[in-house]
Amino acid sequence: MIRPVAVIGAGPYGLSTAAHLRGRGLPVRVFGSPMVSWRAHMPAGMVLKSTPSASSIDAPQPGHTLVDFCADTGIRRYESDWDLIPVEDFAAYGQWFAQRLLPDLEDVRVVSVDRTRAGHFELKLDSGEAFEARAVVVATGLDGLARMPRELAAAVPDGPSATGPVSHASQHADLSRFAGREVVVVGAGQSAIESAVLMAEAGASVRIVARRTGAVRFGAAPDQQPRLSPNSPFGRAWSLYAFSYHATHFRHLPAPTRHYLVRGVLGPLGAWWLRDRFTGKVAVTDGRRVVRARVESGRPVLTLSGGTGAQRELAADHVMAATGYRMDVAALDYLGPGLRTQLSTSRGAPVLDAGYRSTVPGLYFTGLPAASSFGPVMRFVCGTEYASPRLAASVAAGG
Ligand SMILES: Cc1cc2nc3c(=O)[nH]c(=O)nc-3n(C[C@H](O)[C@H](O)[C@H](O)COP(=O)(O)OP(=O)(O)OC[C@H]3O[C@@H](n4cnc5c(N)ncnc54)[C@H](O)[C@@H]3O)c2cc1C
């Protein structure tokens, strides 16, 4: 009986990994909703922060870059660092990639993964099917990992939701619903700033609340980047160059340094092209943290502390937490308890070897879960170029 390799996830990492496995002649089954994070969990009108040269999904054969997609479909070519890629076009690129290289992709959810006595894996799908795989690649990206500050979560016992008083940024695909309403966005990263801008442009009155004073900052436009530093997919800087092209060495850094770098490098910073759309249109309360939140007559009320003043209250029609994502294997509820207890983790992230294999033989992780091993580049699409060929080689070698 030939057992396939199961790839769980059909975002950029799952698609790229599956294409590389198939390129090596391995039987592969790929599960997930193609590009769903980009189609359903990012707002319409969003623009990618990454440049065109850092926004291709890696494939083992030529002809599948973002530029190839543009040429094939006749849409505008995204090539220069000045070209901004709309999220809709990027989602369409991923779906085009899937149709060409993985036409048998299965749009179903994996509900459980357990180890069999013989050392294989048993997967159950929400279609009711169960089957055995020789290896499993976890590429479920941001799914289930949205980070909600405790203080905000406490105000909504039924959980955050797009239509309730408090939500997480990942719960919105259409921000025009906030036209004419007062919205507070908690956070100061790209997602917070861009969501705030899109809501303000839709006619909402928006305020950002950030912990650090001066937290809202913007990156440099392509012609303002330091000339003497080497180029990388994220801009010109020695550190970014090292993280982009020497991910192997990242694994050898001490764990606290790695976790610090994953959080800090390429951290909260608005894209250069958001500055003009933000300034004067979105209000900012910085140097304040949310210490409590409650809902009063359907409206969220935040208690803020910090600065020199006493605590103050801020009410709105809606509060959106744009507070990012946190890797935690415990949140991957489809991994059976037997597997989870065998997995070595470091601050919630799986410990991986050079071939992306976890401490459970045959169980691999790529994308965000691999960032604490291979660096911040794994949080971005361009990391597929480093990860996918190595992971596929490791699976093929039975590693
Ligand atoms: C607002 C925002 C903007 C971003 N902008 C950029 C950018 O400009 N450039 C960039 O490089 N990166 C950007 N990122 C990061 C980006 O999300 C990641 O680089 C990329 O999506 C990671 O791809 P992935 O394949 O790991 O996961 P995802 O794209 O999140 O895909 C996850 C896949 O897993 C599947 N899945 C989940 N659970 C199951 C299950 N149980 N069974 C089956 N399938 C399952 C889903 O259906 C989906 O197909 C952004 C992120 C956010 C939140």
Tab-separated table of C-alpha atoms and ligand atoms in Angstrom:
chain	number	residue	atom	x	y	z
A	1	MET	CA	0.000	0.000	0.000
A	2	ILE	CA	1.445	3.367	-1.045
A	3	ARG	CA	0.867	5.923	1.649
A	4	PRO	CA	0.953	9.546	0.472
A	5	VAL	CA	2.534	12.535	2.154
A	6	ALA	CA	-0.277	14.702	3.553
A	7	VAL	CA	0.133	18.459	3.318
A	8	ILE	CA	-2.309	20.285	5.605
A	9	GLY	CA	-2.803	23.814	4.301
A	10	ALA	CA	-3.345	25.424	0.912
A	11	GLY	CA	-1.836	28.858	1.495
A	12	PRO	CA	1.521	29.883	-0.020
A	13	TYR	CA	3.518	27.462	2.172
A	14	GLY	CA	1.273	24.425	1.702
A	15	LEU	CA	1.039	24.967	-2.061
A	16	SER	CA	4.774	25.498	-2.458
A	17	THR	CA	5.713	22.505	-0.299
A	18	ALA	CA	3.253	20.232	-2.117
A	19	ALA	CA	4.597	21.368	-5.510
A	20	HIS	CA	8.151	20.537	-4.399
A	21	LEU	CA	7.143	17.132	-3.015
A	22	ARG	CA	5.348	16.327	-6.251
A	23	GLY	CA	8.341	17.610	-8.204
A	24	ARG	CA	10.337	14.854	-6.502
A	25	GLY	CA	7.813	12.253	-7.619
A	26	LEU	CA	6.324	11.657	-4.172
A	27	PRO	CA	2.593	10.843	-3.862
A	28	VAL	CA	0.991	13.850	-2.175
A	29	ARG	CA	-2.476	14.806	-0.952
A	30	VAL	CA	-3.029	18.509	-0.202
A	31	PHE	CA	-5.864	19.731	2.017
A	32	GLY	CA	-7.285	23.158	2.732
A	33	SER	CA	-9.138	26.063	1.259
A	34	PRO	CA	-6.823	27.597	-1.348
A	35	MET	CA	-5.529	31.033	-0.246
A	36	VAL	CA	-8.352	31.412	2.271
A	37	SER	CA	-6.312	33.649	4.608
A	38	TRP	CA	-5.917	36.111	1.728
A	39	ARG	CA	-9.495	35.799	0.474
A	40	ALA	CA	-11.438	35.805	3.748
A	41	HIS	CA	-9.218	37.051	6.578
A	42	MET	CA	-7.693	40.164	5.065
A	43	PRO	CA	-9.704	43.250	4.156
A	44	ALA	CA	-10.743	44.073	0.596
A	45	GLY	CA	-8.636	46.959	-0.649
A	46	MET	CA	-5.568	45.787	1.290
A	47	VAL	CA	-2.228	46.045	-0.470
A	48	LEU	CA	0.680	43.688	0.165
A	49	LYS	CA	3.526	45.094	2.219
A	50	SER	CA	6.012	42.833	0.478
A	51	THR	CA	7.446	43.966	-2.841
A	52	PRO	CA	6.863	41.989	-6.076
A	53	SER	CA	10.337	40.423	-5.872
A	54	ALA	CA	9.417	39.050	-2.418
A	55	SER	CA	5.930	37.849	-3.326
A	56	SER	CA	6.372	34.737	-5.434
A	57	ILE	CA	5.380	31.282	-4.238
A	58	ASP	CA	8.355	29.010	-4.839
A	59	ALA	CA	7.932	26.110	-7.295
A	60	PRO	CA	10.410	23.453	-8.412
A	61	GLN	CA	9.963	24.303	-12.093
A	62	PRO	CA	10.078	27.704	-13.833
A	63	GLY	CA	6.933	29.514	-14.968
A	64	HIS	CA	5.105	30.021	-11.667
A	65	THR	CA	6.259	33.375	-10.296
A	66	LEU	CA	4.011	36.366	-9.731
A	67	VAL	CA	5.328	37.877	-12.977
A	68	ASP	CA	4.509	34.637	-14.858
A	69	PHE	CA	0.969	34.854	-13.472
A	70	CYS	CA	0.652	38.462	-14.651
A	71	ALA	CA	1.885	37.515	-18.126
A	72	ASP	CA	-0.420	34.486	-18.340
A	73	THR	CA	-3.569	36.266	-17.216
A	74	GLY	CA	-2.866	39.648	-18.790
A	75	ILE	CA	-3.169	41.622	-15.549
A	76	ARG	CA	-0.798	44.486	-14.803
A	77	ARG	CA	2.801	43.301	-14.304
A	78	TYR	CA	4.034	43.699	-10.731
A	79	GLU	CA	7.777	44.039	-11.031
A	80	SER	CA	9.302	47.168	-9.553
A	81	ASP	CA	9.589	48.013	-5.839
A	82	TRP	CA	7.129	50.841	-6.531
A	83	ASP	CA	4.421	48.446	-7.743
A	84	LEU	CA	1.838	47.739	-5.027
A	85	ILE	CA	0.097	44.365	-5.184
A	86	PRO	CA	-3.631	44.343	-4.251
A	87	VAL	CA	-4.562	41.409	-2.004
A	88	GLU	CA	-7.190	40.313	-4.549
A	89	ASP	CA	-4.512	39.849	-7.235
A	90	PHE	CA	-2.233	37.969	-4.879
A	91	ALA	CA	-5.062	35.623	-3.837
A	92	ALA	CA	-5.807	35.024	-7.539
A	93	TYR	CA	-2.107	34.276	-8.135
A	94	GLY	CA	-2.137	31.609	-5.414
A	95	GLN	CA	-5.255	30.012	-6.882
A	96	TRP	CA	-3.685	30.050	-10.368
A	97	PHE	CA	-0.558	28.393	-8.897
A	98	ALA	CA	-2.765	25.703	-7.291
A	99	GLN	CA	-4.757	25.033	-10.473
A	100	ARG	CA	-1.595	24.571	-12.515
A	101	LEU	CA	0.509	22.522	-10.136
A	102	LEU	CA	-1.979	20.905	-7.749
A	103	PRO	CA	-5.258	20.500	-9.641
A	104	ASP	CA	-6.325	17.656	-7.342
A	105	LEU	CA	-6.098	19.805	-4.193
A	106	GLU	CA	-8.842	18.819	-1.750
A	107	ASP	CA	-10.819	21.668	-0.234
A	108	VAL	CA	-11.633	19.868	3.012
A	109	ARG	CA	-10.448	20.247	6.596
A	110	VAL	CA	-8.293	17.758	8.432
A	111	VAL	CA	-10.045	17.174	11.747
A	112	SER	CA	-7.481	14.893	13.379
A	113	VAL	CA	-3.975	13.528	12.967
A	114	ASP	CA	-2.801	10.624	15.107
A	115	ARG	CA	0.088	8.230	14.988
A	116	THR	CA	-0.555	4.581	14.158
A	117	ARG	CA	1.182	1.698	15.931
A	118	ALA	CA	3.280	1.091	12.819
A	119	GLY	CA	4.659	4.641	13.002
A	120	HIS	CA	2.516	6.106	10.212
A	121	PHE	CA	-0.176	8.758	10.593
A	122	GLU	CA	-3.938	8.409	10.519
A	123	LEU	CA	-5.781	11.474	9.254
A	124	LYS	CA	-9.515	12.097	9.465
A	125	LEU	CA	-11.153	14.599	7.143
A	126	ASP	CA	-14.370	16.538	7.633
A	127	SER	CA	-15.688	14.697	4.563
A	128	GLY	CA	-15.760	11.590	6.787
A	129	GLU	CA	-12.813	9.895	5.079
A	130	ALA	CA	-9.932	8.433	7.091
A	131	PHE	CA	-6.613	7.392	5.546
A	132	GLU	CA	-2.985	6.718	6.404
A	133	ALA	CA	-0.050	8.932	5.413
A	134	ARG	CA	3.666	8.194	5.568
A	135	ALA	CA	4.448	11.784	6.555
A	136	VAL	CA	2.496	14.931	7.449
A	137	VAL	CA	3.417	18.535	6.681
A	138	VAL	CA	1.663	21.136	8.829
A	139	ALA	CA	1.259	24.350	6.797
A	140	THR	CA	-1.842	25.803	8.425
A	141	GLY	CA	-0.382	29.297	8.699
A	142	LEU	CA	-2.257	31.796	10.805
A	143	ASP	CA	-5.363	29.646	11.176
A	144	GLY	CA	-6.454	29.572	14.835
A	145	LEU	CA	-3.459	31.583	16.048
A	146	ALA	CA	-4.976	35.096	16.269
A	147	ARG	CA	-3.703	36.771	19.445
A	148	MET	CA	-6.356	38.532	21.512
A	149	PRO	CA	-5.238	40.521	24.584
A	150	ARG	CA	-6.738	39.065	27.739
A	151	GLU	CA	-8.269	42.398	28.781
A	152	LEU	CA	-10.249	42.648	25.532
A	153	ALA	CA	-11.225	38.980	25.453
A	154	ALA	CA	-12.701	39.319	28.960
A	155	ALA	CA	-15.245	41.868	27.679
A	156	VAL	CA	-16.782	39.420	25.187
A	157	PRO	CA	-17.482	36.047	26.851
A	158	ASP	CA	-18.947	34.699	23.580
A	159	GLY	CA	-15.703	35.535	21.806
A	160	PRO	CA	-14.728	38.305	19.420
A	161	SER	CA	-16.701	38.686	16.208
A	162	ALA	CA	-16.882	41.040	13.231
A	163	THR	CA	-20.493	41.943	14.040
A	164	GLY	CA	-20.074	42.204	17.833
A	165	PRO	CA	-18.546	44.994	19.918
A	166	VAL	CA	-15.013	43.533	19.800
A	167	SER	CA	-13.251	41.711	16.963
A	168	HIS	CA	-9.809	40.578	15.815
A	169	ALA	CA	-8.495	42.056	12.563
A	170	SER	CA	-8.465	38.572	10.999
A	171	GLN	CA	-12.266	38.431	11.226
A	172	HIS	CA	-12.796	41.079	8.560
A	173	ALA	CA	-12.892	40.800	4.807
A	174	ASP	CA	-14.930	43.988	4.290
A	175	LEU	CA	-14.279	47.078	6.401
A	176	SER	CA	-16.857	49.265	4.642
A	177	ARG	CA	-19.380	48.008	7.229
A	178	PHE	CA	-17.883	50.609	9.630
A	179	ALA	CA	-18.887	53.647	7.559
A	180	GLY	CA	-20.301	56.315	9.899
A	181	ARG	CA	-19.194	54.484	13.050
A	182	GLU	CA	-16.571	55.128	15.731
A	183	VAL	CA	-13.874	52.444	15.814
A	184	VAL	CA	-10.848	51.982	18.073
A	185	VAL	CA	-8.015	49.864	16.683
A	186	VAL	CA	-5.647	48.376	19.263
A	187	GLY	CA	-2.140	47.876	17.837
A	188	ALA	CA	0.332	49.764	15.679
A	189	GLY	CA	1.646	47.279	13.120
A	190	GLN	CA	0.927	47.166	9.405
A	191	SER	CA	-2.407	45.412	9.876
A	192	ALA	CA	-3.565	47.979	12.489
A	193	ILE	CA	-2.490	50.965	10.420
A	194	GLU	CA	-3.866	49.649	7.129
A	195	SER	CA	-7.197	48.554	8.675
A	196	ALA	CA	-7.517	51.993	10.309
A	197	VAL	CA	-6.839	53.720	6.974
A	198	LEU	CA	-9.318	51.544	5.070
A	199	MET	CA	-12.039	52.209	7.671
A	200	ALA	CA	-11.332	55.967	7.686
A	201	GLU	CA	-11.498	55.985	3.882
A	202	ALA	CA	-14.834	54.167	4.109
A	203	GLY	CA	-16.198	56.978	6.305
A	204	ALA	CA	-15.519	55.712	9.850
A	205	SER	CA	-14.068	57.806	12.663
A	206	VAL	CA	-10.977	55.817	13.701
A	207	ARG	CA	-8.501	56.009	16.568
A	208	ILE	CA	-5.447	53.828	17.104
A	209	VAL	CA	-4.484	52.963	20.682
A	210	ALA	CA	-0.866	51.836	21.102
A	211	ARG	CA	1.215	50.939	24.130
A	212	ARG	CA	4.436	52.637	23.097
A	213	THR	CA	4.803	56.374	22.656
A	214	GLY	CA	5.607	57.072	19.005
A	215	ALA	CA	4.480	53.551	18.088
A	216	VAL	CA	3.014	54.523	14.725
A	217	ARG	CA	5.971	54.612	12.335
A	218	PHE	CA	6.402	54.137	8.621
A	219	GLY	CA	9.128	52.494	6.536
A	220	ALA	CA	11.200	54.239	3.889
A	221	ALA	CA	10.110	54.482	0.252
A	222	PRO	CA	12.310	52.563	-2.242
A	223	ASP	CA	14.296	55.686	-3.176
A	224	GLN	CA	14.952	56.529	0.506
A	225	GLN	CA	16.528	53.174	1.425
A	226	PRO	CA	20.199	53.257	2.580
A	227	ARG	CA	22.335	52.859	-0.569
A	228	LEU	CA	25.365	51.138	1.021
A	229	SER	CA	23.469	48.273	2.638
A	230	PRO	CA	22.718	45.083	0.696
A	231	ASN	CA	19.253	44.571	-0.744
A	232	SER	CA	16.832	41.971	0.607
A	233	PRO	CA	13.207	41.154	-0.099
A	234	PHE	CA	12.297	43.443	2.826
A	235	GLY	CA	14.477	46.446	2.045
A	236	ARG	CA	18.122	47.445	2.343
A	237	ALA	CA	19.800	46.454	5.635
A	238	TRP	CA	22.540	44.026	6.683
A	239	SER	CA	20.281	42.372	9.265
A	240	LEU	CA	17.477	41.844	6.740
A	241	TYR	CA	19.965	40.468	4.210
A	242	ALA	CA	21.280	37.963	6.785
A	243	PHE	CA	17.786	36.856	7.801
A	244	SER	CA	16.723	36.449	4.177
A	245	TYR	CA	19.676	34.519	2.793
A	246	HIS	CA	21.223	32.752	5.788
A	247	ALA	CA	18.224	31.210	7.501
A	248	THR	CA	20.259	28.044	8.245
A	249	HIS	CA	22.465	29.864	10.740
A	250	PHE	CA	19.457	31.211	12.613
A	251	ARG	CA	18.856	27.748	14.085
A	252	HIS	CA	22.163	27.868	15.908
A	253	LEU	CA	21.404	31.042	17.858
A	254	PRO	CA	20.355	30.652	21.515
A	255	ALA	CA	16.581	30.202	21.924
A	256	PRO	CA	15.938	33.531	23.749
A	257	THR	CA	17.782	35.415	20.957
A	258	ARG	CA	15.776	33.623	18.278
A	259	HIS	CA	12.437	34.374	19.945
A	260	TYR	CA	13.433	38.006	20.423
A	261	LEU	CA	14.441	38.347	16.763
A	262	VAL	CA	11.283	36.668	15.441
A	263	ARG	CA	9.194	39.180	17.387
A	264	GLY	CA	11.364	42.222	16.752
A	265	VAL	CA	12.779	42.047	13.217
A	266	LEU	CA	10.382	43.292	10.567
A	267	GLY	CA	8.144	44.167	13.490
A	268	PRO	CA	5.474	46.857	13.797
A	269	LEU	CA	6.052	49.361	11.004
A	270	GLY	CA	3.579	50.760	8.504
A	271	ALA	CA	4.453	50.553	4.821
A	272	TRP	CA	5.793	53.792	3.277
A	273	TRP	CA	2.743	54.193	1.053
A	274	LEU	CA	0.367	54.353	4.046
A	275	ARG	CA	1.897	57.515	5.557
A	276	ASP	CA	-0.079	60.058	3.493
A	277	ARG	CA	-3.291	58.070	3.723
A	278	PHE	CA	-2.916	57.893	7.540
A	279	THR	CA	-1.674	61.312	8.602
A	280	GLY	CA	-4.492	63.645	9.640
A	281	LYS	CA	-7.144	61.009	8.940
A	282	VAL	CA	-6.679	58.573	11.822
A	283	ALA	CA	-6.363	59.761	15.444
A	284	VAL	CA	-3.677	58.223	17.678
A	285	THR	CA	-3.576	57.662	21.428
A	286	ASP	CA	-0.121	56.259	22.162
A	287	GLY	CA	1.821	55.526	25.325
A	288	ARG	CA	-1.357	54.004	26.792
A	289	ARG	CA	-2.316	50.418	27.403
A	290	VAL	CA	-5.717	48.819	27.708
A	291	VAL	CA	-6.057	47.598	31.283
A	292	ARG	CA	-9.767	46.744	31.254
A	293	ALA	CA	-12.619	46.545	28.805
A	294	ARG	CA	-16.355	46.197	29.217
A	295	VAL	CA	-19.420	46.394	27.038
A	296	GLU	CA	-22.082	48.913	28.064
A	297	SER	CA	-25.371	49.104	26.153
A	298	GLY	CA	-23.711	47.267	23.279
A	299	ARG	CA	-20.747	49.705	23.103
A	300	PRO	CA	-17.219	48.694	24.124
A	301	VAL	CA	-15.580	50.894	26.766
A	302	LEU	CA	-11.803	50.676	27.270
A	303	THR	CA	-9.935	51.751	30.390
A	304	LEU	CA	-6.495	53.051	29.417
A	305	SER	CA	-3.541	53.665	31.674
A	306	GLY	CA	-0.067	55.090	31.087
A	307	GLY	CA	1.406	58.487	30.452
A	308	THR	CA	1.378	60.984	33.289
A	309	GLY	CA	-2.376	61.230	33.665
A	310	ALA	CA	-4.775	59.058	35.609
A	311	GLN	CA	-6.663	56.241	33.975
A	312	ARG	CA	-9.134	57.358	31.331
A	313	GLU	CA	-11.992	55.720	29.516
A	314	LEU	CA	-12.536	55.515	25.798
A	315	ALA	CA	-15.829	54.354	24.290
A	316	ALA	CA	-16.557	53.480	20.669
A	317	ASP	CA	-19.028	51.575	18.520
A	318	HIS	CA	-16.444	48.856	17.906
A	319	VAL	CA	-12.966	47.821	19.043
A	320	MET	CA	-10.716	45.900	16.669
A	321	ALA	CA	-7.667	44.103	18.067
A	322	ALA	CA	-4.944	44.198	15.420
A	323	THR	CA	-2.628	42.441	17.809
A	324	GLY	CA	-1.149	39.818	15.539
A	325	TYR	CA	-0.703	36.090	15.863
A	326	ARG	CA	1.072	33.834	18.318
A	327	MET	CA	2.448	30.418	17.481
A	328	ASP	CA	1.269	27.783	19.912
A	329	VAL	CA	1.184	24.118	18.992
A	330	ALA	CA	-1.488	23.643	21.664
A	331	ALA	CA	-3.867	25.699	19.469
A	332	LEU	CA	-3.541	23.195	16.592
A	333	ASP	CA	-6.484	21.170	17.829
A	334	TYR	CA	-6.350	18.639	14.978
A	335	LEU	CA	-3.044	17.245	16.289
A	336	GLY	CA	-3.943	14.329	18.538
A	337	PRO	CA	-2.862	14.406	22.187
A	338	GLY	CA	-0.454	11.504	21.597
A	339	LEU	CA	1.407	13.518	18.957
A	340	ARG	CA	1.436	16.704	20.955
A	341	THR	CA	3.017	15.067	23.985
A	342	GLN	CA	5.873	13.775	21.779
A	343	LEU	CA	6.508	17.176	20.235
A	344	SER	CA	9.335	19.203	21.719
A	345	THR	CA	8.458	22.873	21.693
A	346	SER	CA	10.144	26.116	22.556
A	347	ARG	CA	7.743	28.847	23.720
A	348	GLY	CA	4.884	27.144	21.909
A	349	ALA	CA	6.739	26.606	18.606
A	350	PRO	CA	7.889	23.157	17.468
A	351	VAL	CA	11.606	22.431	17.636
A	352	LEU	CA	12.703	21.561	14.086
A	353	ASP	CA	15.801	20.038	12.518
A	354	ALA	CA	17.505	21.422	9.400
A	355	GLY	CA	14.940	19.596	7.229
A	356	TYR	CA	11.898	21.112	9.029
A	357	ARG	CA	11.202	17.831	10.825
A	358	SER	CA	9.834	17.953	14.366
A	359	THR	CA	10.771	15.590	17.166
A	360	VAL	CA	8.010	13.259	15.895
A	361	PRO	CA	9.538	11.339	12.962
A	362	GLY	CA	7.572	12.091	9.793
A	363	LEU	CA	5.874	15.229	11.163
A	364	TYR	CA	7.036	18.479	9.540
A	365	PHE	CA	6.128	22.145	10.055
A	366	THR	CA	6.586	25.069	7.684
A	367	GLY	CA	5.641	28.758	7.554
A	368	LEU	CA	4.926	30.584	10.816
A	369	PRO	CA	5.608	27.536	13.073
A	370	ALA	CA	9.116	27.375	11.551
A	371	ALA	CA	9.947	31.027	12.291
A	372	SER	CA	11.484	30.338	15.682
A	373	SER	CA	13.870	27.847	14.007
A	374	PHE	CA	14.652	29.586	10.702
A	375	GLY	CA	13.924	33.227	11.414
A	376	PRO	CA	11.417	35.937	10.564
A	377	VAL	CA	11.580	35.211	6.808
A	378	MET	CA	9.289	32.216	7.509
A	379	ARG	CA	6.492	34.657	8.338
A	380	PHE	CA	6.484	35.874	4.738
A	381	VAL	CA	5.720	34.380	1.354
A	382	CYS	CA	9.306	34.717	0.112
A	383	GLY	CA	10.394	32.249	2.821
A	384	THR	CA	8.919	29.473	0.630
A	385	GLU	CA	12.060	29.686	-1.518
A	386	TYR	CA	14.210	28.609	1.403
A	387	ALA	CA	11.799	26.251	3.154
A	388	SER	CA	10.081	24.196	0.456
A	389	PRO	CA	13.067	22.598	-1.355
A	390	ARG	CA	14.709	21.712	1.976
A	391	LEU	CA	11.566	20.254	3.487
A	392	ALA	CA	10.824	18.222	0.331
A	393	ALA	CA	14.397	16.900	0.235
A	394	SER	CA	14.126	15.864	3.866
A	395	VAL	CA	10.819	14.006	3.302
A	396	ALA	CA	12.212	12.323	0.169
A	397	ALA	CA	15.246	11.158	2.134
A	398	GLY	CA	12.894	9.739	4.749
A	399	GLY	CA	14.379	12.167	7.260
B	1	LIG	C1	-3.042	41.351	7.267
B	1	LIG	C2	-1.848	40.537	6.808
B	1	LIG	C3	-1.068	41.000	5.769
B	1	LIG	C4	0.028	40.248	5.316
B	1	LIG	N1	0.788	40.731	4.288
B	1	LIG	C5	1.835	40.007	3.843
B	1	LIG	C6	2.623	40.471	2.746
B	1	LIG	O1	2.402	41.555	2.192
B	1	LIG	N2	3.642	39.684	2.318
B	1	LIG	C7	3.946	38.488	2.903
B	1	LIG	O2	4.878	37.825	2.451
B	1	LIG	N3	3.241	38.037	3.953
B	1	LIG	C8	2.198	38.772	4.439
B	1	LIG	N4	1.466	38.311	5.505
B	1	LIG	C9	1.845	37.048	6.132
B	1	LIG	C10	1.123	35.935	5.383
B	1	LIG	O3	-0.117	35.681	5.933
B	1	LIG	C11	1.929	34.714	5.366
B	1	LIG	O4	3.171	34.999	4.749
B	1	LIG	C12	1.308	33.571	4.547
B	1	LIG	O5	-0.090	33.649	4.405
B	1	LIG	C13	1.605	32.306	5.222
B	1	LIG	O6	1.169	31.299	4.367
B	1	LIG	P1	0.769	29.885	4.913
B	1	LIG	O7	0.635	29.029	3.721
B	1	LIG	O8	1.715	29.464	5.976
B	1	LIG	O9	-0.640	30.072	5.658
B	1	LIG	P2	-2.027	30.668	5.223
B	1	LIG	O10	-1.920	31.515	4.020
B	1	LIG	O11	-2.593	31.255	6.462
B	1	LIG	O12	-2.883	29.363	4.796
B	1	LIG	C14	-3.347	28.450	5.748
B	1	LIG	C15	-4.007	27.290	5.035
B	1	LIG	O13	-4.230	26.251	5.975
B	1	LIG	C16	-5.510	25.699	5.748
B	1	LIG	N5	-5.940	25.020	6.984
B	1	LIG	C17	-5.932	25.487	8.249
B	1	LIG	N6	-6.359	24.527	9.106
B	1	LIG	C18	-6.640	23.434	8.352
B	1	LIG	C19	-7.126	22.126	8.639
B	1	LIG	N7	-7.386	21.731	9.879
B	1	LIG	N8	-7.307	21.266	7.596
B	1	LIG	C20	-7.022	21.633	6.320
B	1	LIG	N9	-6.536	22.867	6.005
B	1	LIG	C21	-6.359	23.747	7.000
B	1	LIG	C22	-6.369	26.864	5.314
B	1	LIG	O14	-7.521	26.414	4.621
B	1	LIG	C23	-5.356	27.577	4.395
B	1	LIG	O15	-5.419	26.995	3.128
B	1	LIG	C24	0.361	39.040	5.956
B	1	LIG	C25	-0.424	38.579	7.027
B	1	LIG	C26	-1.519	39.318	7.442
B	1	LIG	C27	-2.333	38.818	8.596
